[in-house]
Coordinates of C-alpha atoms in Angstrom, one line a residue:
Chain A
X1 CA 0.0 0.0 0.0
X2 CA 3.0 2.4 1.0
X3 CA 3.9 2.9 -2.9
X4 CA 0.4 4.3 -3.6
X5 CA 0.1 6.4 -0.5
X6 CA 3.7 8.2 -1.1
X7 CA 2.7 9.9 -3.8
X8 CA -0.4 11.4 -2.6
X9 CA 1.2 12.4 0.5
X10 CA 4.0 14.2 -1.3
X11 CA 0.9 15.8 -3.3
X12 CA -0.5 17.1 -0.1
X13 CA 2.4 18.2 1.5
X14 CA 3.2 20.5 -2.1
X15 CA -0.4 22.0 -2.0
X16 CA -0.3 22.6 1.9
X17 CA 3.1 24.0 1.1
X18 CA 1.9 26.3 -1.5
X19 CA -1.0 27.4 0.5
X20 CA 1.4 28.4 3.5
X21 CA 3.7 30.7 1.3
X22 CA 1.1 32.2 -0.1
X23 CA -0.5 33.1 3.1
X24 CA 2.5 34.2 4.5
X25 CA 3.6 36.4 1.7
X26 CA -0.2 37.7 2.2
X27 CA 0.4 38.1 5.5
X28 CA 3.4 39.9 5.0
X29 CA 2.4 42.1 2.5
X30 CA -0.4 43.4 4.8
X31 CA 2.5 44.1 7.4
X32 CA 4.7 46.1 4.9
X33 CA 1.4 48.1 3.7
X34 CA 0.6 48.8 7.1
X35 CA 4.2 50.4 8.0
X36 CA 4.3 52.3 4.7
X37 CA 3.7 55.5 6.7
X38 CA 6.9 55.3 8.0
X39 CA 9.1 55.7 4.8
X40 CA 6.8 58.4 3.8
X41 CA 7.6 60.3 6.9
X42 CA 10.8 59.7 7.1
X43 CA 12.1 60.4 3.7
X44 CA 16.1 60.2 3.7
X45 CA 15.6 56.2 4.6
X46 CA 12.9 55.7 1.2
X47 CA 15.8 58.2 -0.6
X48 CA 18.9 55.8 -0.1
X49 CA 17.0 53.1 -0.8
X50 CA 16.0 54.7 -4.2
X51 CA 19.5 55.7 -4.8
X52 CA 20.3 52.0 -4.3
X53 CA 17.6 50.2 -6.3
X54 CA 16.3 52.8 -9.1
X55 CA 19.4 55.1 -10.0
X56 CA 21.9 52.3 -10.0
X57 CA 19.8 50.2 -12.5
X58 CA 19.6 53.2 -14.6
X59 CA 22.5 52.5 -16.5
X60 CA 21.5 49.2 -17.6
X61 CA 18.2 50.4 -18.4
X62 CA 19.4 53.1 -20.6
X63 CA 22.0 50.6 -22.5
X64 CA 19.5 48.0 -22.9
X65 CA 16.6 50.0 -23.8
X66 CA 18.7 51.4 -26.4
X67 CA 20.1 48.0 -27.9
X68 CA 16.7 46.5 -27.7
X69 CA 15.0 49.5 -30.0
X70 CA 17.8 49.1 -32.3
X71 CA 17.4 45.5 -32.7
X72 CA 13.8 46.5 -33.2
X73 CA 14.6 48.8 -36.1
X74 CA 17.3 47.3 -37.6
X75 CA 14.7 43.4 -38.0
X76 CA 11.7 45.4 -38.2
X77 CA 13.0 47.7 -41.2
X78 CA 14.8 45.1 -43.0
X79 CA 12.1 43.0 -43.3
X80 CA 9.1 45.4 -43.7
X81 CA 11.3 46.9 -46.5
X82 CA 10.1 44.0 -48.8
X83 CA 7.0 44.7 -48.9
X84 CA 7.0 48.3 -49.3
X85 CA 6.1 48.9 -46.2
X86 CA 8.8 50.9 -43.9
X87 CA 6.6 54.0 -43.0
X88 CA 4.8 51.5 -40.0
X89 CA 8.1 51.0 -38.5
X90 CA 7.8 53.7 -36.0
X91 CA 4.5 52.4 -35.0
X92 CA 6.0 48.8 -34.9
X93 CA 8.5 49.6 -32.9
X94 CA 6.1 51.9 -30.4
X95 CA 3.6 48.8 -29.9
X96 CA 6.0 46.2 -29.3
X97 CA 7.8 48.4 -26.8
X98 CA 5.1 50.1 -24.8
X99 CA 2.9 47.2 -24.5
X100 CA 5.1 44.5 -24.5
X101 CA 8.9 44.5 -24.5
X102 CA 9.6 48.1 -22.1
X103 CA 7.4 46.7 -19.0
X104 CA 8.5 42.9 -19.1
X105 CA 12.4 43.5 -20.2
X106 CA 12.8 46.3 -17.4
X107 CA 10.9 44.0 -15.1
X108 CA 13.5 41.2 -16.0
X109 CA 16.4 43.6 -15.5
X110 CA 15.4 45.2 -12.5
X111 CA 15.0 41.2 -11.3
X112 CA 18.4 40.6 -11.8
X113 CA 20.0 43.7 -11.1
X114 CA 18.0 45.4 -8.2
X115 CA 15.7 42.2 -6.2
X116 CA 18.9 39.8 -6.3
X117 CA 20.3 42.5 -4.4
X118 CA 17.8 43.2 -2.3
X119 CA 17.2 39.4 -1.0
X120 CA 20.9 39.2 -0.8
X121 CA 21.2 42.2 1.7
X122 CA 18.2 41.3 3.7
X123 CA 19.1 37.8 4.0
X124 CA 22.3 38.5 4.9
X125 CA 20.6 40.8 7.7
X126 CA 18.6 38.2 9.1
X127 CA 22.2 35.7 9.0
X128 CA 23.9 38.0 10.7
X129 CA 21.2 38.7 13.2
X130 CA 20.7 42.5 12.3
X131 CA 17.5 42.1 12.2
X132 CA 17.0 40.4 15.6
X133 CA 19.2 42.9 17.2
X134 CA 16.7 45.7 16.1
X135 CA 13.9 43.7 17.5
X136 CA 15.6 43.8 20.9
X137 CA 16.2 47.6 20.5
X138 CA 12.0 47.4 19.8
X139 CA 12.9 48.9 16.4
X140 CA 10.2 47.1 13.9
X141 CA 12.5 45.9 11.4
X142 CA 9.8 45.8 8.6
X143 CA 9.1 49.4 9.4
X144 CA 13.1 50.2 9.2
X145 CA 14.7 48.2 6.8
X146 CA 11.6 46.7 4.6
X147 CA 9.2 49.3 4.1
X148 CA 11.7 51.8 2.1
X149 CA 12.9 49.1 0.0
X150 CA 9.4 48.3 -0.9
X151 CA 7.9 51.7 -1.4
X152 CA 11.2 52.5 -3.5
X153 CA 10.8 49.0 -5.6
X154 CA 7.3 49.9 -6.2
X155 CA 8.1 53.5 -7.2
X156 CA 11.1 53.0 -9.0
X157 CA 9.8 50.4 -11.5
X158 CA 7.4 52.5 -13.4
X159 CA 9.8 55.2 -13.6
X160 CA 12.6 52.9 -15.1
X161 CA 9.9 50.8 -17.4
X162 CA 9.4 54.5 -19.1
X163 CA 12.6 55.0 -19.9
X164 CA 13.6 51.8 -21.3
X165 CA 10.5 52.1 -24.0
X166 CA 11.9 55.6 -24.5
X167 CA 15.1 55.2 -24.9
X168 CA 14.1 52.2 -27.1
X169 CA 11.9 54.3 -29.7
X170 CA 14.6 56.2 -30.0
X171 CA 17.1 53.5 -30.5
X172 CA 14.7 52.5 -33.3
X173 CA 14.7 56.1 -34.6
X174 CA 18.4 56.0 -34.8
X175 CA 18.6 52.6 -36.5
X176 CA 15.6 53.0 -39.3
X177 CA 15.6 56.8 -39.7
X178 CA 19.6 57.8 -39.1
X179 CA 21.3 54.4 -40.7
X180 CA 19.0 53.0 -42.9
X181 CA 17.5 56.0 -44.2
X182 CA 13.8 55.9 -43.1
X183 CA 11.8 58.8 -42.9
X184 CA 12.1 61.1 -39.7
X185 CA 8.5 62.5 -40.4
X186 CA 6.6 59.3 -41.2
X187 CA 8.3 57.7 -38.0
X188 CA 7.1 59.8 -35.6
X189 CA 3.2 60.4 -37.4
X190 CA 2.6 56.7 -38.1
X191 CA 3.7 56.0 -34.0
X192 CA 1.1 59.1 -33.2
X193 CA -1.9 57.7 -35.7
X194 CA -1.1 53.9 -34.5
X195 CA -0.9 54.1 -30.4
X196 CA -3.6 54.7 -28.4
X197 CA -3.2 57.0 -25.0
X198 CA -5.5 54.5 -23.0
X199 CA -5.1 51.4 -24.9
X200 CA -1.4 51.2 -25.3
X201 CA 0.4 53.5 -22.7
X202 CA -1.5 53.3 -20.5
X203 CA -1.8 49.3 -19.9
X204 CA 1.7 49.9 -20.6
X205 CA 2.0 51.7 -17.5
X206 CA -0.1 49.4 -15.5
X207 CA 1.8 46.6 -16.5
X208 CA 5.1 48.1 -15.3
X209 CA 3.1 48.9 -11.8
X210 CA 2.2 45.3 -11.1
X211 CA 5.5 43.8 -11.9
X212 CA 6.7 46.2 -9.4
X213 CA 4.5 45.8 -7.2
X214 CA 4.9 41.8 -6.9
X215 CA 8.7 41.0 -7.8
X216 CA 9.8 43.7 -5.2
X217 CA 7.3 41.9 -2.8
X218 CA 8.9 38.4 -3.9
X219 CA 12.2 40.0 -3.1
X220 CA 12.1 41.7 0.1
X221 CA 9.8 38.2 1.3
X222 CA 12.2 36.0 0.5
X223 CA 15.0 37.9 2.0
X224 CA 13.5 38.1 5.1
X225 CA 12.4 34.3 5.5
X226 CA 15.8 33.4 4.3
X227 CA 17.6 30.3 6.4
X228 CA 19.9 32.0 8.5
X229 CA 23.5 30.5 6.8
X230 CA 25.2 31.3 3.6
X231 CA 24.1 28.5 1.2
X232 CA 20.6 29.5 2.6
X233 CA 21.0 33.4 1.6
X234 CA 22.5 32.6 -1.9
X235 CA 19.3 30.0 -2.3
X236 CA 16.9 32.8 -1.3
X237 CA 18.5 35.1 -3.9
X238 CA 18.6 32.4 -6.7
X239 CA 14.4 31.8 -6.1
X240 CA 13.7 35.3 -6.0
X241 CA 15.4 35.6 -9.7
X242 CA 13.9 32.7 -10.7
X243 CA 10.6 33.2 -9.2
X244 CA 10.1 36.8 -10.3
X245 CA 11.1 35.8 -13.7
X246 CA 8.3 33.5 -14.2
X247 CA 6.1 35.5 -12.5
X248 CA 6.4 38.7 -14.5
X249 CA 6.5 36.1 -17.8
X250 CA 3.2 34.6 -16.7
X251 CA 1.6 37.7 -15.1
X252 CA 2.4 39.5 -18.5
X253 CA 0.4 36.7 -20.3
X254 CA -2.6 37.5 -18.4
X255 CA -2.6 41.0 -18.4
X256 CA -2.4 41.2 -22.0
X257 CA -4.8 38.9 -22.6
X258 CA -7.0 40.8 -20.0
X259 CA -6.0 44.6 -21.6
X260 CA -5.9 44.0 -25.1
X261 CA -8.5 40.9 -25.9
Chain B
X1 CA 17.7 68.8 6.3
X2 CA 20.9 68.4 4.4
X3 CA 21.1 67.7 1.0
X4 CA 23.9 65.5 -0.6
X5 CA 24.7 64.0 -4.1
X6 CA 22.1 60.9 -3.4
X7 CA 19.4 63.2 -3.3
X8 CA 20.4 64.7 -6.4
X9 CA 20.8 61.5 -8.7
X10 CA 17.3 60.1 -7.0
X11 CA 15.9 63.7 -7.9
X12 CA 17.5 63.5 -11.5
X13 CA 16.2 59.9 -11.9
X14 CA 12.7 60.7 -10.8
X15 CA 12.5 63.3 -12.8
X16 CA 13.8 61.4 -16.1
X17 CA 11.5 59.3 -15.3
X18 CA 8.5 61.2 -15.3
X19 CA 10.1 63.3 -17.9
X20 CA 9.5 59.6 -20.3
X21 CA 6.2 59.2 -18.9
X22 CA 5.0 62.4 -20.1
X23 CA 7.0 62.4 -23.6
X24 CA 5.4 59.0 -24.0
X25 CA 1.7 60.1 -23.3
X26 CA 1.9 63.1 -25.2
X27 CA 4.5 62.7 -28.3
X28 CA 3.9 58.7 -28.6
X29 CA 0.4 58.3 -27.1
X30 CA -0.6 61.6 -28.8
X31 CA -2.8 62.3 -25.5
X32 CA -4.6 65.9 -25.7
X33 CA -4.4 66.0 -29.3
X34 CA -7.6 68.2 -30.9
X35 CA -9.6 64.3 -30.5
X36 CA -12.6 65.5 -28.2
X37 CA -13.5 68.9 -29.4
X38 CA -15.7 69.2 -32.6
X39 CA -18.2 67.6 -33.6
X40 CA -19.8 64.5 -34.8
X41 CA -21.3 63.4 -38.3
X42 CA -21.9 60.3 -39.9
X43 CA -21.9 58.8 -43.9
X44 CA -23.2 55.6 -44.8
X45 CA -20.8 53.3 -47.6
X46 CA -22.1 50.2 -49.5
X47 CA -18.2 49.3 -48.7
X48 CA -15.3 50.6 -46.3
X49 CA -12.6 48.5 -47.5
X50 CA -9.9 48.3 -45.1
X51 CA -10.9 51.5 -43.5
X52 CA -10.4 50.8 -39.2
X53 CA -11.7 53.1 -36.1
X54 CA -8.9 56.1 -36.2
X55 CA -8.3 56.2 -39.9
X56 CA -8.2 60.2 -40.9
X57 CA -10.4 62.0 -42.3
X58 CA -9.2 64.3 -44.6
X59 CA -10.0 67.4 -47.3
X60 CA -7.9 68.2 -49.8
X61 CA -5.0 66.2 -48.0
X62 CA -5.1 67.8 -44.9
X63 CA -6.2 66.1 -41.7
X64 CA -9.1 67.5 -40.1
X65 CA -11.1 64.6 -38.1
X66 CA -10.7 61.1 -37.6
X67 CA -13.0 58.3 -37.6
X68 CA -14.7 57.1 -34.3
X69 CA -16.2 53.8 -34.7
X70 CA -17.7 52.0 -37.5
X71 CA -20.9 49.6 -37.4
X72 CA -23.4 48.2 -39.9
X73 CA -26.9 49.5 -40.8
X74 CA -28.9 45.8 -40.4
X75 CA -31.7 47.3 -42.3
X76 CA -30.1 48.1 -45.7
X77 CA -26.8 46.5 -45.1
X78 CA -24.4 49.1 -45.3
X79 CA -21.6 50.7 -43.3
X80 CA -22.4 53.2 -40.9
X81 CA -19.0 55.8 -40.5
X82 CA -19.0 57.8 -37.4
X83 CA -16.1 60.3 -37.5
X84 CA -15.5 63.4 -35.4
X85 CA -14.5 66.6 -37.3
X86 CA -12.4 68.7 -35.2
X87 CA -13.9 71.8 -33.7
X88 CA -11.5 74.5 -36.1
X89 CA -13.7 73.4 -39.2
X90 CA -17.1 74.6 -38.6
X91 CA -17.7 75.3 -42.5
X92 CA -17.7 72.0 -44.4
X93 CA -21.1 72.7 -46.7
X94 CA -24.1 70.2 -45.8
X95 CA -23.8 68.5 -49.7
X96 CA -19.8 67.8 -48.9
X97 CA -19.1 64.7 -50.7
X98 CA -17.5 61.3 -48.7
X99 CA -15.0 58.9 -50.8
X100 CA -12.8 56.2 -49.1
X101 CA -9.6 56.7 -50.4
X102 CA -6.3 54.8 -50.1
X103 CA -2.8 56.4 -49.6
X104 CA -0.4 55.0 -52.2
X105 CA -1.0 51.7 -53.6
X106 CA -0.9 49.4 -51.0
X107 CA -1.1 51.8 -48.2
X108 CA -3.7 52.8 -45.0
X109 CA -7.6 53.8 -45.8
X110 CA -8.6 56.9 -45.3
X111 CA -11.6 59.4 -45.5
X112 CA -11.4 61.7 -48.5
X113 CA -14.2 64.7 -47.9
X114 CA -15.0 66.9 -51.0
X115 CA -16.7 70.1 -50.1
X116 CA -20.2 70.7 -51.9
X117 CA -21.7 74.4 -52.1
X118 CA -24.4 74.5 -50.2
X119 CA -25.3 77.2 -48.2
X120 CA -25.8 75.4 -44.9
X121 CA -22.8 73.6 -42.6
X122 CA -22.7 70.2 -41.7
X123 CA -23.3 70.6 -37.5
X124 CA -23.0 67.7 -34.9
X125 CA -25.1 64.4 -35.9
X126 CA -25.6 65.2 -39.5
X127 CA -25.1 62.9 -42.6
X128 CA -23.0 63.4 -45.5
X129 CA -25.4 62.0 -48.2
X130 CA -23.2 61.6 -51.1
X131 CA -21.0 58.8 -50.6
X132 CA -18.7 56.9 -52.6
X133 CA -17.2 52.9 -51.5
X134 CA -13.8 52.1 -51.3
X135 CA -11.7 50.8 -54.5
X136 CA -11.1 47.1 -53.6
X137 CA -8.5 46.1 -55.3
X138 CA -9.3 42.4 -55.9
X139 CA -13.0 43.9 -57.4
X140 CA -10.8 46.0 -59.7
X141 CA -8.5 43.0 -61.1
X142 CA -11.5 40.7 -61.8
X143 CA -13.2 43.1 -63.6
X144 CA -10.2 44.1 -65.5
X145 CA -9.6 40.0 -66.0
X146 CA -13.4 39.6 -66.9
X147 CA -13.7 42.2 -69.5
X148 CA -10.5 41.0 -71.0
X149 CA -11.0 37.7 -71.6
X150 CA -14.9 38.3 -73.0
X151 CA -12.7 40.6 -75.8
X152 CA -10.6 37.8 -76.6
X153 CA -13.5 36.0 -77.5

């Protein structure tokens, strides 16, 4: 009987599993929305931390967002060039960027470069017993050390996700128009007739806010519940890249197919 | 308060940032354009061709509205064209002629108005009467390829 029973047990220790994290990540959420006052009041702790996780992923935003857009222009002209029909590529290039590639590539990036980062340090806080030391002092260590790093996630995403699909238009602008010799004019007026205000930017936008909102979340969670020892910090950081990867693939699915069925 | 360099690059960044959201709403989203102002009139066509929601609307090659939303008349079968004229041309005469035009051979649909000489202006909910369909291309060739082959014979 024990070979049929394993597997069923295994099943129900996954789903219980499952259910647990996601209560306590609920759980936690409610405890970092409830201390959000804090960074608001005091602003030079949400500042470093914005400093730390939005202006030092601005450089790989910029570089990226500017390869990506010419990547866009350089396929997108080539091929669209065959069939006569170059003057969409500035409306090509818009689309792809503001509904699809700016939100979930900056929401990759900012995985990798500013979450990792963030589980690493909190982890490392909760080894070292930082974080128990401030308990001791009765300093709430979700109001002190997670509550800026949240708000300053959540801000900063947006704010980068606008850039990168800027910087990328142009980067297509300086591919198809400067290189290849596309029109300047028709770039910019096809972009303006093609993309919508509420359609496209704006979902754009709302896209950006949710990955924010949830990979930050998946960071500063997973730094906190980290095991207290090295391999355990490094395993916490590896799962909130992973994690936050899928998530913003599979969360993009189903907003598009929510915004733009 | 003191102020150092971090509070200047997180004010710079914040600021880009914003800076993008607002050049992409306005100069890529082409929010606050002349779209709600004007007014509203409709034309009825026995075929829009590839004409879309957005598609100009334009006199003498100059943009002046663009279309709203497009639906079909069940009672006589035919394409109902909603389009908003933007508020700067009052004027167009009441007999202004409608003609679905394309741009280049192969390119986007648009809205061709030709102005009649009535007296009276087209105002908000009026319909431009004279109407002419769209030139589908694939009509065109089998004609052409029709009226060919019956001179061969």
């Amino acid at each position: 009987m024990k070979f049929l029973v394993t597997p069923i047990q295994k099943l129900g220790a996954t789903v219980i599993d499952l259910v647990y994290s996601l209560g306590s990540i609920g759980l936690f959420f409610y405890r970092i929305l409830s201390a959000l006052m804090t960074p608001i009041l005091r602003p030079a702790l949400l500042f470093t931390q914005l400093y730390m996780i939005g202006v030092k992923t601005l450089i790989i935003i910029l570089v990226s967002g500017l390869f990506v857009g010419m990547v866009l222009g350089l396929q997108f002209y080539t091929n669209l060039v065959d069939f006569g029909a170059e003057s969409q590529l500035g409306l090509l290039v818009a689309l792809t960027l503001v509904r699809e590639l700016g939100p979930v590539l900056t929401a990759l990036l900012f995985a990798g470069r500013a979450c990792s980062a963030l589980t690493a340090e909190i982890g490392l806080m909760r080894a070292t017993e930082q974080l128990d030391a401030m308990e001791m002092m009765a300093v709430d260590p979700i109001k002190r050390v997670i509550a800026p790093r949240y708000l300053a996630g959540f801000i900063s995403m947006p704010l980068l996700a606008a850039i990168f699909t800027l910087m990328g238009i142009y980067g297509g602008h300086l591919v198809g128009v400067s290189v290849l010799g596309g029109d300047s004019g028709i770039y910019w007026s096809a972009m303006q007739n093609g993309v919508d205000f509420y359609d496209d930017v704006l979902n754009g936008f709302i896209k950006s806010i949710v990955f924010g909102a949830v990979i930050t979340l998946i960071a500063v969670y997973q730094g906190y519940y980290s095991p207290r020892n090295s391999e355990g910090v490094s395993s916490a950081t590896t799962r909130t890249v992973v994690v936050s990867s899928l998530l913003i693939l599979s969360l993009d699915f189903l907003l598009t197919s929510l915004m733009f069925s | 308060m003191k102020y150092g360099v971090k509070e200047f690059w997180v004010g710079l960044f914040v600021l880009a940032g914003i800076l993008a959201m607002v050049v992409l709403s306005l100069r890529v989203g082409n929010l606050g354009s002349q779209d709600s102002d004007g007014y509203k009139v409709s034309a009825k066509f026995q075929d829009i061709g590839g004409l879309t929601a957005k598609s100009p609307v334009r006199m003498a090659g100059v943009t002046i509205g663009r279309v709203t939303d497009i639906s079909i008349d069940s009672n006589d079968y035919e394409a109902v064209v909603n389009m908003q004229i933007f508020g700067e041309h009052k004027n167009l005469p009441i007999d202004t002629s409608a003609t679905i035009l394309t741009s280049g051979l192969l390119g986007s649909q648009f809205i061709g108005l030709e102005p009649g000489g009535d007296e009276e202006y087209l105002t908000e909910g009026s319909q431009i009467e004279y109407t002419q369909p769209a030139l589908v291309l694939e009509k065109l060739i089998g004609r052409f390829i029709t009226s060919f082959s019956n001179k061969k014979e």
